[in-house]
Short mmCIF file of N, CA, C and O and ligand atoms in Angstrom, two decimals:
data_model
loop_
_atom_site.label_atom_id
_atom_site.label_comp_id
_atom_site.label_asym_id
_atom_site.label_seq_id
_atom_site.Cartn_x
_atom_site.Cartn_y
_atom_site.Cartn_z
N MET A 1 156.30 21.99 -39.25
CA MET A 1 157.12 20.87 -39.66
C MET A 1 157.93 21.21 -40.91
O MET A 1 159.10 21.05 -40.95
N PHE A 2 157.24 21.71 -41.97
CA PHE A 2 157.94 22.12 -43.16
C PHE A 2 157.96 23.64 -43.21
O PHE A 2 156.95 24.28 -42.98
N ARG A 3 159.10 24.18 -43.53
CA ARG A 3 159.23 25.62 -43.64
C ARG A 3 160.07 25.95 -44.87
O ARG A 3 161.21 25.49 -44.97
N PRO A 4 159.52 26.69 -45.83
CA PRO A 4 160.29 27.00 -47.03
C PRO A 4 161.42 27.97 -46.74
O PRO A 4 161.31 28.80 -45.86
N MET A 5 162.51 27.82 -47.48
CA MET A 5 163.64 28.73 -47.35
C MET A 5 163.44 29.85 -48.35
O MET A 5 164.11 29.95 -49.36
N ARG A 6 162.51 30.74 -48.05
CA ARG A 6 162.03 31.72 -49.00
C ARG A 6 163.02 32.82 -49.32
O ARG A 6 162.89 33.50 -50.32
N ASP A 7 164.02 33.04 -48.52
CA ASP A 7 164.90 34.18 -48.73
C ASP A 7 166.09 33.86 -49.63
O ASP A 7 166.91 34.72 -49.90
N LEU A 8 166.22 32.63 -50.11
CA LEU A 8 167.38 32.27 -50.90
C LEU A 8 167.31 32.78 -52.32
O LEU A 8 168.32 33.05 -52.93
N ALA A 9 166.13 32.87 -52.89
CA ALA A 9 165.99 33.32 -54.28
C ALA A 9 164.68 34.06 -54.43
O ALA A 9 163.72 33.74 -53.75
N PRO A 10 164.65 35.05 -55.33
CA PRO A 10 163.37 35.72 -55.57
C PRO A 10 162.35 34.72 -56.11
O PRO A 10 162.68 33.90 -56.95
N ALA A 11 161.15 34.80 -55.59
CA ALA A 11 160.13 33.83 -55.97
C ALA A 11 159.25 34.36 -57.09
O ALA A 11 158.87 35.53 -57.09
N VAL A 12 158.97 33.50 -58.05
CA VAL A 12 157.98 33.80 -59.08
C VAL A 12 156.72 33.08 -58.67
O VAL A 12 156.71 31.86 -58.49
N ALA A 13 155.65 33.84 -58.46
CA ALA A 13 154.40 33.24 -57.98
C ALA A 13 153.65 32.56 -59.12
O ALA A 13 153.58 33.08 -60.24
N LEU A 14 153.14 31.38 -58.82
CA LEU A 14 152.30 30.65 -59.76
C LEU A 14 150.94 30.42 -59.11
O LEU A 14 150.86 30.17 -57.91
N ASN A 15 149.89 30.49 -59.89
CA ASN A 15 148.53 30.22 -59.40
C ASN A 15 148.17 28.79 -59.73
O ASN A 15 148.43 28.31 -60.82
N PHE A 16 147.58 28.10 -58.77
CA PHE A 16 147.08 26.76 -58.99
C PHE A 16 145.91 26.53 -58.05
O PHE A 16 145.62 27.37 -57.19
N THR A 17 145.22 25.43 -58.24
CA THR A 17 144.10 25.12 -57.34
C THR A 17 144.31 23.75 -56.73
O THR A 17 144.96 22.88 -57.32
N PHE A 18 143.78 23.58 -55.53
CA PHE A 18 143.74 22.26 -54.89
C PHE A 18 142.31 22.03 -54.44
O PHE A 18 141.79 22.78 -53.62
N ASP A 19 141.71 21.01 -55.01
CA ASP A 19 140.30 20.71 -54.75
C ASP A 19 139.43 21.96 -54.94
O ASP A 19 138.51 22.23 -54.18
N GLY A 20 139.77 22.72 -55.96
CA GLY A 20 138.99 23.89 -56.34
C GLY A 20 139.35 25.16 -55.61
O GLY A 20 138.86 26.24 -55.96
N LYS A 21 140.22 25.08 -54.61
CA LYS A 21 140.60 26.27 -53.84
C LYS A 21 141.81 26.93 -54.48
O LYS A 21 142.82 26.27 -54.76
N ALA A 22 141.72 28.22 -54.74
CA ALA A 22 142.81 28.95 -55.38
C ALA A 22 143.97 29.12 -54.40
O ALA A 22 143.79 29.55 -53.26
N LEU A 23 145.19 28.76 -54.87
CA LEU A 23 146.39 28.86 -54.05
C LEU A 23 147.51 29.47 -54.88
O LEU A 23 147.41 29.56 -56.10
N LYS A 24 148.56 29.86 -54.20
CA LYS A 24 149.76 30.35 -54.88
C LYS A 24 150.94 29.49 -54.49
O LYS A 24 151.05 29.02 -53.36
N GLY A 25 151.81 29.27 -55.47
CA GLY A 25 153.03 28.52 -55.22
C GLY A 25 154.21 29.25 -55.85
O GLY A 25 154.04 30.32 -56.42
N ARG A 26 155.37 28.63 -55.73
CA ARG A 26 156.59 29.25 -56.27
C ARG A 26 157.10 28.45 -57.46
O ARG A 26 157.16 27.22 -57.40
N ALA A 27 157.52 29.14 -58.48
CA ALA A 27 158.16 28.46 -59.61
C ALA A 27 159.39 27.73 -59.08
O ALA A 27 160.13 28.26 -58.25
N GLY A 28 159.57 26.50 -59.54
CA GLY A 28 160.69 25.69 -59.10
C GLY A 28 160.32 24.71 -58.00
O GLY A 28 161.06 23.76 -57.75
N ASP A 29 159.21 24.94 -57.35
CA ASP A 29 158.74 24.00 -56.33
C ASP A 29 157.99 22.85 -57.01
O ASP A 29 157.44 23.00 -58.09
N THR A 30 157.97 21.72 -56.36
CA THR A 30 157.13 20.62 -56.84
C THR A 30 155.70 20.85 -56.35
O THR A 30 155.46 21.69 -55.47
N VAL A 31 154.79 20.08 -56.89
CA VAL A 31 153.40 20.16 -56.45
C VAL A 31 153.31 19.84 -54.96
O VAL A 31 152.63 20.54 -54.20
N ALA A 32 154.00 18.80 -54.51
CA ALA A 32 153.95 18.42 -53.09
C ALA A 32 154.50 19.54 -52.22
O ALA A 32 153.92 19.87 -51.17
N ALA A 33 155.60 20.16 -52.63
CA ALA A 33 156.18 21.25 -51.84
C ALA A 33 155.22 22.43 -51.78
O ALA A 33 155.08 23.07 -50.73
N ALA A 34 154.56 22.70 -52.89
CA ALA A 34 153.61 23.82 -52.92
C ALA A 34 152.42 23.55 -52.01
O ALA A 34 151.94 24.45 -51.32
N LEU A 35 151.96 22.29 -51.99
CA LEU A 35 150.84 21.96 -51.09
C LEU A 35 151.28 22.11 -49.64
O LEU A 35 150.56 22.71 -48.82
N LEU A 36 152.44 21.58 -49.31
CA LEU A 36 152.93 21.69 -47.92
C LEU A 36 153.12 23.15 -47.52
O LEU A 36 152.79 23.54 -46.40
N ALA A 37 153.65 23.96 -48.45
CA ALA A 37 153.85 25.39 -48.15
C ALA A 37 152.54 26.11 -47.91
O ALA A 37 152.51 27.14 -47.23
N ASN A 38 151.45 25.56 -48.45
CA ASN A 38 150.12 26.15 -48.24
C ASN A 38 149.41 25.52 -47.05
O ASN A 38 148.21 25.74 -46.86
N GLY A 39 150.11 24.68 -46.31
CA GLY A 39 149.51 24.08 -45.12
C GLY A 39 148.65 22.86 -45.40
O GLY A 39 147.93 22.40 -44.51
N ILE A 40 148.72 22.34 -46.61
CA ILE A 40 147.92 21.17 -46.97
C ILE A 40 148.80 19.94 -46.83
O ILE A 40 149.81 19.81 -47.53
N VAL A 41 148.44 19.05 -45.94
CA VAL A 41 149.28 17.88 -45.73
C VAL A 41 148.64 16.61 -46.27
O VAL A 41 149.34 15.72 -46.73
N ALA A 42 147.34 16.46 -46.20
CA ALA A 42 146.70 15.25 -46.71
C ALA A 42 146.34 15.47 -48.17
O ALA A 42 145.59 16.38 -48.50
N CYS A 43 146.92 14.64 -49.04
CA CYS A 43 146.67 14.83 -50.47
C CYS A 43 146.10 13.59 -51.13
O CYS A 43 145.75 13.62 -52.30
N ARG A 44 146.02 12.49 -50.41
CA ARG A 44 145.39 11.29 -50.98
C ARG A 44 144.77 10.48 -49.86
O ARG A 44 145.04 10.72 -48.67
N GLU A 45 143.91 9.54 -50.26
CA GLU A 45 143.30 8.61 -49.32
C GLU A 45 143.62 7.20 -49.78
O GLU A 45 143.60 6.91 -50.98
N THR A 46 143.87 6.29 -48.83
CA THR A 46 144.23 4.93 -49.21
C THR A 46 143.04 4.21 -49.82
O THR A 46 141.90 4.46 -49.44
N PRO A 47 143.31 3.27 -50.77
CA PRO A 47 142.22 2.53 -51.41
C PRO A 47 141.47 1.62 -50.44
O PRO A 47 140.28 1.38 -50.62
N VAL A 48 142.11 1.10 -49.41
CA VAL A 48 141.47 0.12 -48.53
C VAL A 48 140.64 0.78 -47.44
O VAL A 48 139.45 0.52 -47.31
N SER A 49 141.25 1.66 -46.66
CA SER A 49 140.53 2.21 -45.50
C SER A 49 140.11 3.67 -45.70
O SER A 49 139.34 4.19 -44.90
N GLY A 50 140.65 4.32 -46.71
CA GLY A 50 140.33 5.73 -46.90
C GLY A 50 141.11 6.64 -45.97
O GLY A 50 140.80 7.83 -45.86
N ALA A 51 142.14 6.10 -45.33
CA ALA A 51 142.95 6.91 -44.41
C ALA A 51 143.72 7.98 -45.19
O ALA A 51 144.21 7.72 -46.28
N PRO A 52 143.80 9.18 -44.64
CA PRO A 52 144.54 10.24 -45.33
C PRO A 52 146.04 9.98 -45.31
O PRO A 52 146.57 9.41 -44.35
N ARG A 53 146.69 10.38 -46.37
CA ARG A 53 148.14 10.26 -46.49
C ARG A 53 148.72 11.59 -46.91
O ARG A 53 148.08 12.38 -47.60
N ALA A 54 149.98 11.81 -46.55
CA ALA A 54 150.67 13.05 -46.87
C ALA A 54 152.01 12.74 -47.50
O ALA A 54 152.57 11.66 -47.27
N PRO A 55 152.56 13.66 -48.28
CA PRO A 55 153.90 13.46 -48.80
C PRO A 55 154.86 13.14 -47.65
O PRO A 55 154.83 13.79 -46.61
N TYR A 56 155.72 12.14 -47.88
CA TYR A 56 156.61 11.69 -46.80
C TYR A 56 158.08 11.80 -47.20
O TYR A 56 158.84 12.51 -46.59
N CYS A 57 158.45 11.08 -48.26
CA CYS A 57 159.88 11.04 -48.60
C CYS A 57 160.31 12.23 -49.46
O CYS A 57 161.46 12.64 -49.42
N LEU A 58 159.40 12.77 -50.24
CA LEU A 58 159.67 13.89 -51.15
C LEU A 58 160.76 13.58 -52.16
O LEU A 58 161.45 14.49 -52.64
N MET A 59 160.95 12.30 -52.48
CA MET A 59 161.94 11.94 -53.50
C MET A 59 161.51 10.75 -54.33
O MET A 59 162.34 10.05 -54.91
N GLY A 60 160.20 10.50 -54.43
CA GLY A 60 159.71 9.50 -55.37
C GLY A 60 159.70 8.07 -54.90
O GLY A 60 159.52 7.16 -55.70
N ILE A 61 159.86 7.82 -53.63
CA ILE A 61 159.95 6.45 -53.13
C ILE A 61 158.64 5.96 -52.51
O ILE A 61 158.21 4.84 -52.76
N CYS A 62 157.96 6.76 -51.71
CA CYS A 62 156.87 6.26 -50.88
C CYS A 62 155.48 6.27 -51.54
O CYS A 62 154.59 5.58 -51.10
N PHE A 63 155.30 7.05 -52.54
CA PHE A 63 154.02 7.18 -53.25
C PHE A 63 152.89 7.71 -52.36
O PHE A 63 151.72 7.54 -52.68
N ASP A 64 153.20 8.32 -51.26
CA ASP A 64 152.16 8.91 -50.41
C ASP A 64 151.75 10.30 -50.88
O ASP A 64 150.88 10.92 -50.29
N CYS A 65 152.36 10.77 -51.94
CA CYS A 65 152.03 12.11 -52.46
C CYS A 65 151.14 12.05 -53.70
O CYS A 65 151.00 13.06 -54.39
N LEU A 66 150.56 10.87 -54.00
CA LEU A 66 149.76 10.74 -55.21
C LEU A 66 148.61 11.74 -55.21
O LEU A 66 147.90 11.88 -54.21
N VAL A 67 148.45 12.42 -56.34
CA VAL A 67 147.37 13.38 -56.52
C VAL A 67 146.85 13.27 -57.95
O VAL A 67 147.46 12.63 -58.81
N VAL A 68 145.73 13.91 -58.17
CA VAL A 68 145.20 14.06 -59.52
C VAL A 68 145.63 15.44 -60.02
O VAL A 68 145.38 16.44 -59.35
N ILE A 69 146.32 15.46 -61.16
CA ILE A 69 146.78 16.73 -61.72
C ILE A 69 146.17 16.90 -63.10
O ILE A 69 146.38 16.06 -63.98
N ASP A 70 145.41 17.96 -63.25
CA ASP A 70 144.73 18.25 -64.52
C ASP A 70 143.97 17.03 -65.04
O ASP A 70 144.02 16.69 -66.22
N GLY A 71 143.30 16.33 -64.11
CA GLY A 71 142.44 15.22 -64.46
C GLY A 71 143.12 13.87 -64.59
O GLY A 71 142.46 12.88 -64.86
N ILE A 72 144.42 13.82 -64.40
CA ILE A 72 145.16 12.56 -64.51
C ILE A 72 145.61 12.12 -63.13
O ILE A 72 146.37 12.82 -62.46
N GLY A 73 145.16 10.93 -62.72
CA GLY A 73 145.47 10.43 -61.39
C GLY A 73 146.82 9.76 -61.30
O GLY A 73 147.52 9.58 -62.30
N ASN A 74 147.17 9.36 -60.07
CA ASN A 74 148.42 8.66 -59.77
C ASN A 74 149.65 9.46 -60.13
O ASN A 74 150.68 8.90 -60.48
N ARG A 75 149.58 10.78 -60.05
CA ARG A 75 150.77 11.60 -60.30
C ARG A 75 151.48 11.80 -58.96
O ARG A 75 150.86 12.14 -57.96
N GLN A 76 152.78 11.59 -58.97
CA GLN A 76 153.56 11.79 -57.75
C GLN A 76 153.86 13.28 -57.61
O GLN A 76 154.69 13.83 -58.33
N GLY A 77 153.19 13.89 -56.67
CA GLY A 77 153.32 15.34 -56.48
C GLY A 77 154.74 15.78 -56.19
O GLY A 77 155.12 16.90 -56.51
N CYS A 78 155.54 14.90 -55.61
CA CYS A 78 156.91 15.30 -55.26
C CYS A 78 157.84 15.29 -56.46
O CYS A 78 158.97 15.76 -56.35
N LEU A 79 157.37 14.76 -57.59
CA LEU A 79 158.22 14.68 -58.78
C LEU A 79 157.74 15.59 -59.90
O LEU A 79 158.39 15.69 -60.94
N VAL A 80 156.62 16.25 -59.72
CA VAL A 80 156.04 17.08 -60.77
C VAL A 80 156.25 18.56 -60.42
O VAL A 80 155.79 19.02 -59.38
N PRO A 81 156.94 19.30 -61.29
CA PRO A 81 157.10 20.73 -61.03
C PRO A 81 155.76 21.46 -61.12
O PRO A 81 154.95 21.17 -62.00
N LEU A 82 155.55 22.37 -60.21
CA LEU A 82 154.32 23.17 -60.23
C LEU A 82 154.31 24.04 -61.48
O LEU A 82 155.35 24.57 -61.88
N ALA A 83 153.14 24.17 -62.10
CA ALA A 83 153.01 25.00 -63.30
C ALA A 83 151.80 25.92 -63.14
O ALA A 83 150.86 25.60 -62.40
N GLU A 84 151.85 27.04 -63.82
CA GLU A 84 150.76 28.01 -63.78
C GLU A 84 149.44 27.36 -64.20
O GLU A 84 149.38 26.67 -65.22
N GLY A 85 148.41 27.56 -63.40
CA GLY A 85 147.07 27.11 -63.74
C GLY A 85 146.78 25.65 -63.47
O GLY A 85 145.69 25.16 -63.84
N MET A 86 147.69 24.93 -62.85
CA MET A 86 147.45 23.51 -62.58
C MET A 86 146.22 23.33 -61.70
O MET A 86 146.00 24.10 -60.76
N ALA A 87 145.45 22.30 -62.00
CA ALA A 87 144.33 21.91 -61.15
C ALA A 87 144.71 20.61 -60.45
O ALA A 87 144.76 19.55 -61.07
N VAL A 88 145.01 20.71 -59.17
CA VAL A 88 145.44 19.57 -58.37
C VAL A 88 144.26 19.15 -57.50
O VAL A 88 143.58 20.00 -56.94
N GLU A 89 144.04 17.84 -57.41
CA GLU A 89 142.93 17.34 -56.59
C GLU A 89 143.41 16.20 -55.71
O GLU A 89 144.35 15.48 -56.07
N THR A 90 142.72 16.00 -54.61
CA THR A 90 142.96 14.85 -53.75
C THR A 90 142.68 13.58 -54.55
O THR A 90 141.70 13.50 -55.28
N GLN A 91 143.55 12.58 -54.39
CA GLN A 91 143.27 11.29 -55.01
C GLN A 91 142.55 10.42 -53.99
O GLN A 91 143.10 10.09 -52.95
N HIS A 92 141.31 10.08 -54.32
CA HIS A 92 140.51 9.24 -53.44
C HIS A 92 140.65 7.79 -53.90
O HIS A 92 140.17 7.43 -54.97
N GLY A 93 141.32 6.99 -53.10
CA GLY A 93 141.48 5.58 -53.43
C GLY A 93 142.32 5.38 -54.67
O GLY A 93 143.28 6.09 -54.91
N ARG A 94 141.93 4.39 -55.45
CA ARG A 94 142.69 4.08 -56.66
C ARG A 94 142.41 5.10 -57.76
O ARG A 94 141.36 5.73 -57.77
N ARG A 95 143.35 5.15 -58.68
CA ARG A 95 143.17 6.01 -59.84
C ARG A 95 141.99 5.52 -60.65
O ARG A 95 141.80 4.32 -60.85
N HIS A 96 141.20 6.46 -61.12
CA HIS A 96 140.10 6.12 -62.01
C HIS A 96 140.66 5.90 -63.40
O HIS A 96 141.41 6.73 -63.92
N VAL A 97 140.35 4.76 -63.99
CA VAL A 97 140.85 4.43 -65.32
C VAL A 97 139.70 4.53 -66.31
O VAL A 97 138.64 3.93 -66.11
N GLU A 98 139.92 5.28 -67.35
CA GLU A 98 138.91 5.42 -68.40
C GLU A 98 138.79 4.12 -69.19
O GLU A 98 139.79 3.52 -69.54
N GLU A 99 137.57 3.66 -69.43
CA GLU A 99 137.37 2.47 -70.26
C GLU A 99 137.42 2.89 -71.72
O GLU A 99 136.87 3.92 -72.10
N VAL A 100 138.07 2.07 -72.51
CA VAL A 100 138.23 2.38 -73.94
C VAL A 100 137.20 1.63 -74.75
O VAL A 100 136.84 0.55 -74.51
S1 FES B 201 156.49 11.98 -51.19
FE1 FES B 201 157.24 9.96 -51.38
S2 FES B 201 156.95 9.49 -53.47
FE2 FES B 201 156.34 11.55 -53.29
#
């Protein structure tokens, strides 16, 4: 379904993890694009039924790309540039909010 246009520019490889699994992505890609390029389509679960969701619009509209990035939930993977060493996790249900 998704296929990167890898031959347009030389790629700089970045290391990141998804749910603890080591993956590689390309500099300039968003987190959602990097997940899709690695064959990962389900990145969150709905709060009500727990149904898996995948990035859909890739432009910040649908919120189906929500993930936990470096411990912070509700991050839209399609709007966050991938960075070296990022720890990306599936968002299960609602974002966990720290009590103050
Ligand atoms: S994929 Fe739709 S908001 Fe990110």
